[in-house]
Coordinates of C-alpha atoms and ligand atoms in Angstrom, one line a residue:
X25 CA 12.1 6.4 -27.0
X26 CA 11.2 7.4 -23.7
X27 CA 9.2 5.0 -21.6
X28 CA 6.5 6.6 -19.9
X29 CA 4.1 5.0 -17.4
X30 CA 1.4 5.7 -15.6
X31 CA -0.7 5.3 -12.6
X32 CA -4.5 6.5 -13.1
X33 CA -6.0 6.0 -9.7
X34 CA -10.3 6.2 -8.9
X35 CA -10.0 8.6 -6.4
X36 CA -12.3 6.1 -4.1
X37 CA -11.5 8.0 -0.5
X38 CA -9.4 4.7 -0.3
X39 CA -6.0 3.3 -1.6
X40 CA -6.7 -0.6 -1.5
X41 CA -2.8 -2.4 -1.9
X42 CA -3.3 -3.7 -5.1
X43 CA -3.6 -0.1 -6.2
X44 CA -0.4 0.1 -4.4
X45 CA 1.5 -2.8 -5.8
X46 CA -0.1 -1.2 -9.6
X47 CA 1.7 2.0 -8.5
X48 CA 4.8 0.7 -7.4
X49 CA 5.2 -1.9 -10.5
X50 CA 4.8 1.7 -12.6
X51 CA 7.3 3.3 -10.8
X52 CA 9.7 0.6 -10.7
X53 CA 9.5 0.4 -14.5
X54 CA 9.8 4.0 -15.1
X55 CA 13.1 4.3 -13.0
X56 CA 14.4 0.9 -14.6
X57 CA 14.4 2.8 -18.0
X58 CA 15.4 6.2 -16.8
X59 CA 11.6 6.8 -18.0
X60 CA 9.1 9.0 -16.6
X61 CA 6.4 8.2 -14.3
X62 CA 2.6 10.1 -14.5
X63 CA 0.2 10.3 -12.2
X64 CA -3.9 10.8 -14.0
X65 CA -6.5 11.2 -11.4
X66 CA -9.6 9.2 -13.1
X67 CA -12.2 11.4 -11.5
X68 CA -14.9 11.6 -14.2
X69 CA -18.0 10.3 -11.2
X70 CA -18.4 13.5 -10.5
X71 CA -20.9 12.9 -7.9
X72 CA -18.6 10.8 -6.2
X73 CA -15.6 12.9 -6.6
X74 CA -14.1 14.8 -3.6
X75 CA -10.3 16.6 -3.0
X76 CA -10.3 14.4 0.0
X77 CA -10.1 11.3 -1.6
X78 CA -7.6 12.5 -4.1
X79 CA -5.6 13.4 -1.2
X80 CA -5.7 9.5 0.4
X81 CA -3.9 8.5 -2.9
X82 CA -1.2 11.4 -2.8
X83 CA -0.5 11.0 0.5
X84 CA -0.4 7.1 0.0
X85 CA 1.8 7.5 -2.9
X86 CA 4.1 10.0 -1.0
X87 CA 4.4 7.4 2.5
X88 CA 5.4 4.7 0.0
X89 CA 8.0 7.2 -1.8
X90 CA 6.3 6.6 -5.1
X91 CA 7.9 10.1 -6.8
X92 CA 6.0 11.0 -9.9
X93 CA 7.2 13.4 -13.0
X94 CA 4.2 15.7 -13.3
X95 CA 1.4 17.4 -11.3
X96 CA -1.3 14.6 -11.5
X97 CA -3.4 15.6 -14.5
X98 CA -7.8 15.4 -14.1
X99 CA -9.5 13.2 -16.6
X100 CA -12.4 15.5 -16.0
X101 CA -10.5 18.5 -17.1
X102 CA -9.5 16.7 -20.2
X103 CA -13.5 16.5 -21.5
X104 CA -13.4 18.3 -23.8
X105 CA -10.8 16.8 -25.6
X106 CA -12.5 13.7 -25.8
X107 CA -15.9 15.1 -27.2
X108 CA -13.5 16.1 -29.9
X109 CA -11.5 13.0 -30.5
X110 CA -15.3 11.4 -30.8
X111 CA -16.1 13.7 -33.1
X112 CA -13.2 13.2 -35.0
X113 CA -14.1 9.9 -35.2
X114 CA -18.0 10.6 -36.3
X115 CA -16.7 13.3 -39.3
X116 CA -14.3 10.1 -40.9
X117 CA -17.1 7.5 -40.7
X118 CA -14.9 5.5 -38.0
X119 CA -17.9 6.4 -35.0
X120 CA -21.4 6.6 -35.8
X121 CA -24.3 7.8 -34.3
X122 CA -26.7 5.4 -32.7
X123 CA -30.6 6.0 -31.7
X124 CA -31.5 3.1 -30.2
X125 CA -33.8 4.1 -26.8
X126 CA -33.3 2.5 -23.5
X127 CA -36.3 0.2 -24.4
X128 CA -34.7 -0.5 -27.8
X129 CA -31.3 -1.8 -25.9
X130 CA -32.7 -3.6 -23.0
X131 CA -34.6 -5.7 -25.5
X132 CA -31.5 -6.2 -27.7
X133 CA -29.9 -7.7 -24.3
X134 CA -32.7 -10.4 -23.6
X135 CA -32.4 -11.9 -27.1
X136 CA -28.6 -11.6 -26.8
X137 CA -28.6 -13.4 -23.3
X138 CA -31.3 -15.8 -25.2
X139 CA -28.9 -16.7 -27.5
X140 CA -26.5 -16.4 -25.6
X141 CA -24.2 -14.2 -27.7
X142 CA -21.8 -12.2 -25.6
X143 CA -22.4 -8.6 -27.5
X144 CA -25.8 -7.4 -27.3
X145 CA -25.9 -4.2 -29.9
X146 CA -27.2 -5.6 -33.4
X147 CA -25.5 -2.3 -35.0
X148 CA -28.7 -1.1 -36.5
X149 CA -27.4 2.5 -37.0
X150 CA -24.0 1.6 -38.0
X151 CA -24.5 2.2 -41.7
X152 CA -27.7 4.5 -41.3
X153 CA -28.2 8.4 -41.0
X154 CA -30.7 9.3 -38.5
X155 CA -33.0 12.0 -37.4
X156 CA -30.6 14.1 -36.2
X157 CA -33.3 16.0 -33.6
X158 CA -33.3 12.3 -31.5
X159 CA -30.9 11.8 -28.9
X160 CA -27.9 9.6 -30.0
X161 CA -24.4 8.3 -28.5
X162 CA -21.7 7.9 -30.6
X163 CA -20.1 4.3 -31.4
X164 CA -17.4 3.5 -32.9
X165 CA -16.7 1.0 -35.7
X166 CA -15.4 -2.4 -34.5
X167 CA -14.1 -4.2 -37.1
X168 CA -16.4 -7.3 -38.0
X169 CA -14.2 -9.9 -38.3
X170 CA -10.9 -11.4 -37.6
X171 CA -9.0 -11.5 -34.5
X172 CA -7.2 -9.5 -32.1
X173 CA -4.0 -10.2 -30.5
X174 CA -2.1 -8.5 -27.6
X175 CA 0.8 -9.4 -26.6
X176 CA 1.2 -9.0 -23.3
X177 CA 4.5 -8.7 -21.4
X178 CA 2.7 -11.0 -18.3
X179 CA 0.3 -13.1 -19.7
X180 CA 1.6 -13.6 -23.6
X181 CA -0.5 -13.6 -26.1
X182 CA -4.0 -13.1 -25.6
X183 CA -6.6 -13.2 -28.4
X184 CA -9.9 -12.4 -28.6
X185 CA -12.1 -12.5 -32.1
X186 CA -13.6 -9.1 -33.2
X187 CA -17.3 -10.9 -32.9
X188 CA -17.1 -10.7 -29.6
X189 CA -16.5 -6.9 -29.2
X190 CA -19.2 -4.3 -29.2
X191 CA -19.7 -1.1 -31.5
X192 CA -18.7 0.1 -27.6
X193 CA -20.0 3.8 -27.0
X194 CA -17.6 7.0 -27.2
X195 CA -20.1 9.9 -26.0
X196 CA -23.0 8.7 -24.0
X197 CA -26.4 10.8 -25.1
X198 CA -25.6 13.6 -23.1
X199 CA -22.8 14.5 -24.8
X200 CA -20.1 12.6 -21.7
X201 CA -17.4 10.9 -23.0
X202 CA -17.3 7.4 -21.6
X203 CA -14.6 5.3 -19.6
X204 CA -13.1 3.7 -22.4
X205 CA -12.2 6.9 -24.6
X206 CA -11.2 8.8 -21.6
X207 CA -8.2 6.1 -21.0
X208 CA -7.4 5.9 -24.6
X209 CA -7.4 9.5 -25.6
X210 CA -5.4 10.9 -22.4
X211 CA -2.9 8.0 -22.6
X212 CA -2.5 8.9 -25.7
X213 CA -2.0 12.5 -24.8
X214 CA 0.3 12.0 -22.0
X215 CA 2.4 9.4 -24.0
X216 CA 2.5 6.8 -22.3
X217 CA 4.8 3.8 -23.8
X218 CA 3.7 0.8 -20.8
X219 CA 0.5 0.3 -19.4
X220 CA 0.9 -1.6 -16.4
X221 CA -2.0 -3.0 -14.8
X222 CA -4.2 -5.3 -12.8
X223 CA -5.8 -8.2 -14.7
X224 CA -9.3 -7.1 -14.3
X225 CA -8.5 -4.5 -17.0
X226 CA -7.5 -7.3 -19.5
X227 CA -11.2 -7.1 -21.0
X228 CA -10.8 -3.1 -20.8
X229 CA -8.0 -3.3 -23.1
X230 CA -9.4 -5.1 -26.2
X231 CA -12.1 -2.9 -26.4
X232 CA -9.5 0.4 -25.5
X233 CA -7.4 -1.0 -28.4
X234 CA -10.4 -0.9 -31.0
X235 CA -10.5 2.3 -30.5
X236 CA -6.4 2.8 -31.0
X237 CA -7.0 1.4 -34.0
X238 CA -9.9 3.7 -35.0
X239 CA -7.9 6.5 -34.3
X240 CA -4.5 5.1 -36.3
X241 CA -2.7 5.7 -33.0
X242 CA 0.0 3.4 -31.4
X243 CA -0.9 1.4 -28.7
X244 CA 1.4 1.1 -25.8
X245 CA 2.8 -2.0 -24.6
X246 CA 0.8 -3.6 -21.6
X247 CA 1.7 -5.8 -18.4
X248 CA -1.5 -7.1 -16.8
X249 CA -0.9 -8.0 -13.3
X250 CA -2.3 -10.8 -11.5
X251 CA -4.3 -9.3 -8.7
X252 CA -4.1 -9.9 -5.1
X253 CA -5.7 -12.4 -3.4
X254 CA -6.1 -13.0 0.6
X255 CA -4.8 -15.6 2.3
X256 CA -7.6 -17.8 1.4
X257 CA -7.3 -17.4 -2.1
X258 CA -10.5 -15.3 -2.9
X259 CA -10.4 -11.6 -3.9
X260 CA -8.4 -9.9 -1.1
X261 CA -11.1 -7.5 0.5
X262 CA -11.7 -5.8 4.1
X263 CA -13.2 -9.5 5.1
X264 CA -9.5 -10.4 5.3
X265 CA -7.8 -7.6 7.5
X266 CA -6.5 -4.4 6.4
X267 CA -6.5 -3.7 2.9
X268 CA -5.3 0.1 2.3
X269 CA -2.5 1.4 2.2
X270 CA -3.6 4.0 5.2
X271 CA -4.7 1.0 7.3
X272 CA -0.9 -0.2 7.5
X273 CA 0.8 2.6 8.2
X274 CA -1.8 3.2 11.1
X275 CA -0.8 -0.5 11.8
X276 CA 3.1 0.3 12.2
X277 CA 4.3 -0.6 9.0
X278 CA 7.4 1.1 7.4
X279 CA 6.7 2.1 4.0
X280 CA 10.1 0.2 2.8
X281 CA 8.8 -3.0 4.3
X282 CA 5.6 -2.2 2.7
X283 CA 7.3 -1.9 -0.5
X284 CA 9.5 -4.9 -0.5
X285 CA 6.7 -6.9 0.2
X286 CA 4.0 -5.6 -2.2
X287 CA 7.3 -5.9 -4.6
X288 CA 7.6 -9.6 -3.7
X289 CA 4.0 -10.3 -4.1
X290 CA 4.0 -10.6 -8.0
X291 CA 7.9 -10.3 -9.1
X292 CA 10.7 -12.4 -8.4
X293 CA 14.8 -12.0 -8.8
X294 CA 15.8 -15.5 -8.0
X295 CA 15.2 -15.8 -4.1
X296 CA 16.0 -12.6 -3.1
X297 CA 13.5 -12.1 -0.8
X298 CA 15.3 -8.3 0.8
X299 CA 15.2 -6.3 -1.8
X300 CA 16.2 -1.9 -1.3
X301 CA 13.8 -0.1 -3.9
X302 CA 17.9 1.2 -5.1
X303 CA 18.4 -2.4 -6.0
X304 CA 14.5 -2.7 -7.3
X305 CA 15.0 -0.1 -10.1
X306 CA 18.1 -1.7 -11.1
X307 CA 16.9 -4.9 -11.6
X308 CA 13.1 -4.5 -12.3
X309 CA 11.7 -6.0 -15.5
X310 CA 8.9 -7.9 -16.6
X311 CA 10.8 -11.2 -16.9
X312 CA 10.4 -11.6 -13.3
X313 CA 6.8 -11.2 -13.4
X314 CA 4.5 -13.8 -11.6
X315 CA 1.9 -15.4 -14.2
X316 CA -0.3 -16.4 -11.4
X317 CA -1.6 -14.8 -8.3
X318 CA -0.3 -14.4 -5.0
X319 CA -1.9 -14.4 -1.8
X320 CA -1.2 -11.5 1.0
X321 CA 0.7 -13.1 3.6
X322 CA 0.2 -10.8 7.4
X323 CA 3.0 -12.6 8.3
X324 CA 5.3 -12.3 6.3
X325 CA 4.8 -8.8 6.0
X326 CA 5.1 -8.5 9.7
X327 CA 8.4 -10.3 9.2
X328 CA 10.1 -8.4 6.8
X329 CA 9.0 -5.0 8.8
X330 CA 10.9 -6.5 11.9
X331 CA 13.7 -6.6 9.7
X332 CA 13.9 -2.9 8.5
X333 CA 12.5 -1.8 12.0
X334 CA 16.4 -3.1 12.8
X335 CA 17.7 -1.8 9.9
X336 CA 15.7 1.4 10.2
X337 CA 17.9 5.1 11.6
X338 CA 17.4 5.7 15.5
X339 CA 16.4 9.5 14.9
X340 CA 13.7 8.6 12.2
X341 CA 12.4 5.6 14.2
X342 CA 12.3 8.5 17.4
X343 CA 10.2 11.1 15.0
X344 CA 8.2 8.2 14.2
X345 CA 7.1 6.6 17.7
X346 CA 7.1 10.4 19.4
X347 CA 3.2 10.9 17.5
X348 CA 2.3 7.1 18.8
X349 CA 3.4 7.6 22.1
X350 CA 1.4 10.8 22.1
X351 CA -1.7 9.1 20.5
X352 CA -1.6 5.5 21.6
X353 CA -0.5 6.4 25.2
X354 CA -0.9 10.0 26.2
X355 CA 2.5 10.5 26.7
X356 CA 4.7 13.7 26.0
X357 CA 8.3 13.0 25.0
X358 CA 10.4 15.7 27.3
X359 CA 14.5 16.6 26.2
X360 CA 15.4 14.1 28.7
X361 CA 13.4 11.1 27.5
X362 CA 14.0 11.7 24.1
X363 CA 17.6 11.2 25.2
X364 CA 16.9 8.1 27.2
X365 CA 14.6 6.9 23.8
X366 CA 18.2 8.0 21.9
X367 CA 20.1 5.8 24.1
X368 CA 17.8 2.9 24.6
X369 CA 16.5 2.7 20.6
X370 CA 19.0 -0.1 19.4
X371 CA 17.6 -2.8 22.1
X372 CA 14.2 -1.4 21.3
X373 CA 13.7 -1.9 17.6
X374 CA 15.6 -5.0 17.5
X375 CA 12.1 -6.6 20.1
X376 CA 9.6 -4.3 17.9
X377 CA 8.1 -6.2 14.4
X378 CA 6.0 -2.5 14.4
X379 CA 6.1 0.7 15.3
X380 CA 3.1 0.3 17.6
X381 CA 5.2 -2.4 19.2
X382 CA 7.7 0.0 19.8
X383 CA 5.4 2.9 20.8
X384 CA 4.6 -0.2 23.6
X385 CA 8.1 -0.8 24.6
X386 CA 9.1 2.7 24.6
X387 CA 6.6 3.2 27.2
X388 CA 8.9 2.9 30.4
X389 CA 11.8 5.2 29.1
X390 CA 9.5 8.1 28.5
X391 CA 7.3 8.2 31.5
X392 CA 8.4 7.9 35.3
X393 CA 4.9 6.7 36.2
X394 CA 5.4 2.8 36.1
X395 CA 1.2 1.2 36.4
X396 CA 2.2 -2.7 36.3
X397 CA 0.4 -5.2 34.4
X398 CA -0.5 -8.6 35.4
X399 CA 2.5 -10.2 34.0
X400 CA 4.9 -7.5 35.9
X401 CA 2.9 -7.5 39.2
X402 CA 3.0 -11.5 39.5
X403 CA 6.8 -10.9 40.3
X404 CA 6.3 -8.1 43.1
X405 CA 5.3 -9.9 45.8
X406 CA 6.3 -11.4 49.3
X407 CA 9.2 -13.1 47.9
X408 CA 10.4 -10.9 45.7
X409 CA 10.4 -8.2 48.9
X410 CA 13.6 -8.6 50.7
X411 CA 15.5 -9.2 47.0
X412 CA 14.5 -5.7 46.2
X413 CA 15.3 -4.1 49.4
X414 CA 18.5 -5.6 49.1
X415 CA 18.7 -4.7 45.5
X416 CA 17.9 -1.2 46.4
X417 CA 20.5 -0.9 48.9
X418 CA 23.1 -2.1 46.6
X419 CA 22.7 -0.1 43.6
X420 CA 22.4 3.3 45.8
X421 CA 25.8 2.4 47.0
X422 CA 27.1 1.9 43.5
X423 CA 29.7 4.7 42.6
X424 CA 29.8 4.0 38.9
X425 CA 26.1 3.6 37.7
X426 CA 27.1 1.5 34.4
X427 CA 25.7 -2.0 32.8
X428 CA 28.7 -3.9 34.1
X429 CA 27.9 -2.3 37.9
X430 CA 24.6 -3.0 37.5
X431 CA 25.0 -6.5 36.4
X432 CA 27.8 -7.3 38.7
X433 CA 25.6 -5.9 41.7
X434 CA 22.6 -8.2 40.4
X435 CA 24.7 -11.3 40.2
X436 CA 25.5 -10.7 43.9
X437 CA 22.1 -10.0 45.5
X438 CA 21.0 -13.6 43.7
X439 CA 24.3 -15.2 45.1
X440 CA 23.5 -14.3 48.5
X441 CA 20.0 -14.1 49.1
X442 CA 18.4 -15.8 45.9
X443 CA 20.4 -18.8 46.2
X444 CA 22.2 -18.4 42.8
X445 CA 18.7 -17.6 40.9
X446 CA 19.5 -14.6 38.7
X447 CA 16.0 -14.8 37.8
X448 CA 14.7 -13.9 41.3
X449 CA 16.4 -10.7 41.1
X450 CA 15.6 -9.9 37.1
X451 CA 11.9 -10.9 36.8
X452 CA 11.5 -7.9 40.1
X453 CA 13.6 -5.6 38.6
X454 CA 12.0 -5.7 35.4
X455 CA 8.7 -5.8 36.8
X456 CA 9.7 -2.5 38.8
X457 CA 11.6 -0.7 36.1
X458 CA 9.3 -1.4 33.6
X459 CA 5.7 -2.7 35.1
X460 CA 6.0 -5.8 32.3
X461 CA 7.7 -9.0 32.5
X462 CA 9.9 -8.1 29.4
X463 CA 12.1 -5.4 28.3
X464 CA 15.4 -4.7 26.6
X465 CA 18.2 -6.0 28.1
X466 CA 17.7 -4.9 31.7
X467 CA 21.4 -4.3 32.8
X468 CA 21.1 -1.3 29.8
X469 CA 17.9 -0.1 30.8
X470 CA 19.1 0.4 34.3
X471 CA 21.8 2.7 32.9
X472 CA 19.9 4.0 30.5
X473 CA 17.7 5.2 33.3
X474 CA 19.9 6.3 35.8
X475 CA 20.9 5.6 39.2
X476 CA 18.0 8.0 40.8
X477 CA 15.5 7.0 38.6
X478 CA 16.0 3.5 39.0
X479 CA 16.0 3.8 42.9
X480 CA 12.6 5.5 43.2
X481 CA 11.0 2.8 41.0
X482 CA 12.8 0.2 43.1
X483 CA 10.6 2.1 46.1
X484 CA 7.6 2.2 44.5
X485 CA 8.1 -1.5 44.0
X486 CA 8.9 -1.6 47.2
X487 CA 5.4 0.3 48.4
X488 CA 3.3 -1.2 46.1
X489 CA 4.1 -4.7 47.8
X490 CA 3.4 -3.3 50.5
X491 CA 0.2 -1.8 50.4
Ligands
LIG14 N1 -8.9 3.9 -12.8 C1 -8.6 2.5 -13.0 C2 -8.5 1.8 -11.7 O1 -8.4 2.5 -10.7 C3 -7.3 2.4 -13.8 C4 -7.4 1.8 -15.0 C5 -6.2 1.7 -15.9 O2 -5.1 1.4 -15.4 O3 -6.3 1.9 -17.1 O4 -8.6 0.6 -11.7

């Protein structure tokens, strides 16, 4: 049998990372059995519904890497095939059609809350014809008695006793299908074998299995997830920080961090805590599956990115920062300091946990125009005057403009006229080269820069003290 999962997004304009995690866990699964992995658009609110916010959760889905096996199929196109499967229902006595008014049913609701019963339909019209020229929905038959089990591959067995279940409702009076069929008939449809899921949807799935079993159709297997909570345990919303998958990325986030980490947060392989989404499918299953939620951790998240900002390609981590230097900073990556970002990227992403950080400290390869900040400026002063003049004189006399030059020709200038201080001569530098108090390894930069460039910013040092 061919597993098939599925990942049936509310196109909301926004992809909160639960959603994410829900997709990934899909995906993971999918891949793990050599399966196939669907994508359903739940876009039934119509009024609600727009191509835009469709298009968050594609593009979401792509960033992460989450491939999927079909072109994402509309739960609104599938209408009518629900009607029918209701009516299916209605003509074998399994559904029924019910007359109650809104009157009728809000009263129904105070005694039930009265009595405190948890389902509120009496079933008056489950055994009754009607007058067919009165609006009606269509129920279907819960059985009376008895008990359900699922057994789920997270939370075990879960049981719930068929008096607590509703005759729910299949087609609401004007002829809609509801929520509930909707899920049942196009997983159904689309074959899905694993429905993996947050546990808010545990309720869902009693009352999507009644109507399975109304239909005589298999049910799939299902996985209900313990959802995500912030880092102070309660439902993790936009009162904790970002929540959406869009929101990270904007924040610098690689979408393989991302990954691992939303990965992390629910499943386990011993204490692995790096994990490639290669070594993911191999391992994925739902033995490793967390019974209990987890709580979103910034920074850890930042940590793990730090760690595949190092890992990360030079030339993708350049195509990447290129837009954020453009947007973040106003500046226009020329041939000349792409080649200076080229040679300076492997001390750069090893200092950057994101790549905003590294849009930051990219700054001073790209653009000639060095604007220091306090912490830069504190070092270009009175003192620091003669050690750059001197340093400036040195390093135009250099023949070979190389790290070890550089260095030596540093070491020197503190020698003689910083009595032995290297850090008299390197906080200036830095401050000169690269208008902050800290850089890459400075020796490199220098190089990186080159022997002209790293004169006239030596001057401008120079003229800024003293002006
Ligand atoms: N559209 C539902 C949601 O976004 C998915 C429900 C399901 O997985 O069955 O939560």
């Amino acid at each position: 049998m061919t597993v098939v999962t599925r990942f049936p997004p509310s196109p909301t304009g926004f992809m909160h990372i639960g959603n994410a995690r829900t997709a990934l866990f899909n995906f993971l699964y999918a891949r793990h059995k050599n399966g196939k992995f669907l994508i359903r658009i739940e876009d039934t609110d119509r009024e609600r519904h727009s191509d835009e916010a469709v298009q968050v959760i594609l593009e979401g889905l792509e960033w992460l890497g989450l491939d999927f096996d079909n072109t994402p199929e509309s739960q609104y196109a599938n209408k009518q095939r629900h009607i029918d499967v209701a009516n299916e229902l209605l003509a074998v006595g399994k559904a029924y059609k019910c007359y109650c008014t809104p009157e009728e049913l809000a009263e129904m609701r105070e005694t039930a809350k009265a009595e405190g019963r948890p389902t509120a339909y009496d079933r008056r019209w489950r055994d009754k014809e009607g007058p067919d020229d009165q609006p009606f929905v269509i129920r279907v038959k819960a059985p009376l008695e008895g008990t359900m089990t699922i057994h789920d591959e997270v939370q075990g067995e879960v049981k719930v006793d068929y008096e607590n279940l509703d005759d729910l409702i299949l087609l609401r009076s004007d002829g809609t299908p509801t929520y509930m069929l909707a899920v049942v008939v196009d997983d159904h449809d689309m074959n899905v074998t694993h429905v993996i899921r947050g546990d808010d949807h545990l309720n869902n799935t009693f009352r999507q299995n009644v109507i399975y079993d109304a239909l005589g159709w298999d049910k799939p297997s299902y996985a209900h997830l313990p959802l995500i909570h912030g880092p102070d345990g309660s439902k993790f919303s936009k009162r904790h920080g970002a929540v959406g998958v869009g929101e990270f990325k904007e924040m610098g986030y690689l979408p393989e961090a991302m990954n691992n980490y939303l990965l992390r947060l629910g499943w386990a392989h011993g204490d692995e805590e790096i994990m490639s989404m290669e070594r993911a499918i191999e391992l994925f299953d739902f033995d490793g599956m967390n019974k209990s939620a987890a709580r979103f951790d910034y920074a850890k998240l930042e940590s793990l990115n730090a760690h595949y900002m190092k890992e990360a390609d030079n030339d993708r981590l350049i195509d990447l920062v290129i837009p954020l230097l453009k947007q973040l900073h106003a500046l226009d990556v020329s041939g000349s300091a792409r080649t200076r970002l080229q040679a300076g990227m492997d001390g750069l992403k090893d200092r950057s946990k994101t790549l905003i950080e590294l849009a930051q400290e990219s700054r001073f390869y790209v653009s000639n125009e060095i604007t220091y900040d306090p912490k830069g400026d504190k070092h270009l002063n009175t003192d620091s005057f003669p050690i750059l003049n001197q340093l400036k004189g040195d390093l135009e006399s250099l023949n070979d403009f190389t790290t070890a030059q550089i260095e030596a020709t540093c070491r020197d200038v503190s020698d003689t006229i910083a009595g032995g201080k290297l850090g008299k001569v390197m906080m200036p530098l830095r401050a000169a080269l690269t208008g902050t108090d800290k850089s890459p390894s400075l020796f490199e930069a220098a190089e990186i820069l080159g022997q002209n460039e790293v004169l006239a910013r030596l001057q401008s040092a120079i003229d800024h003290i003293n002006k």
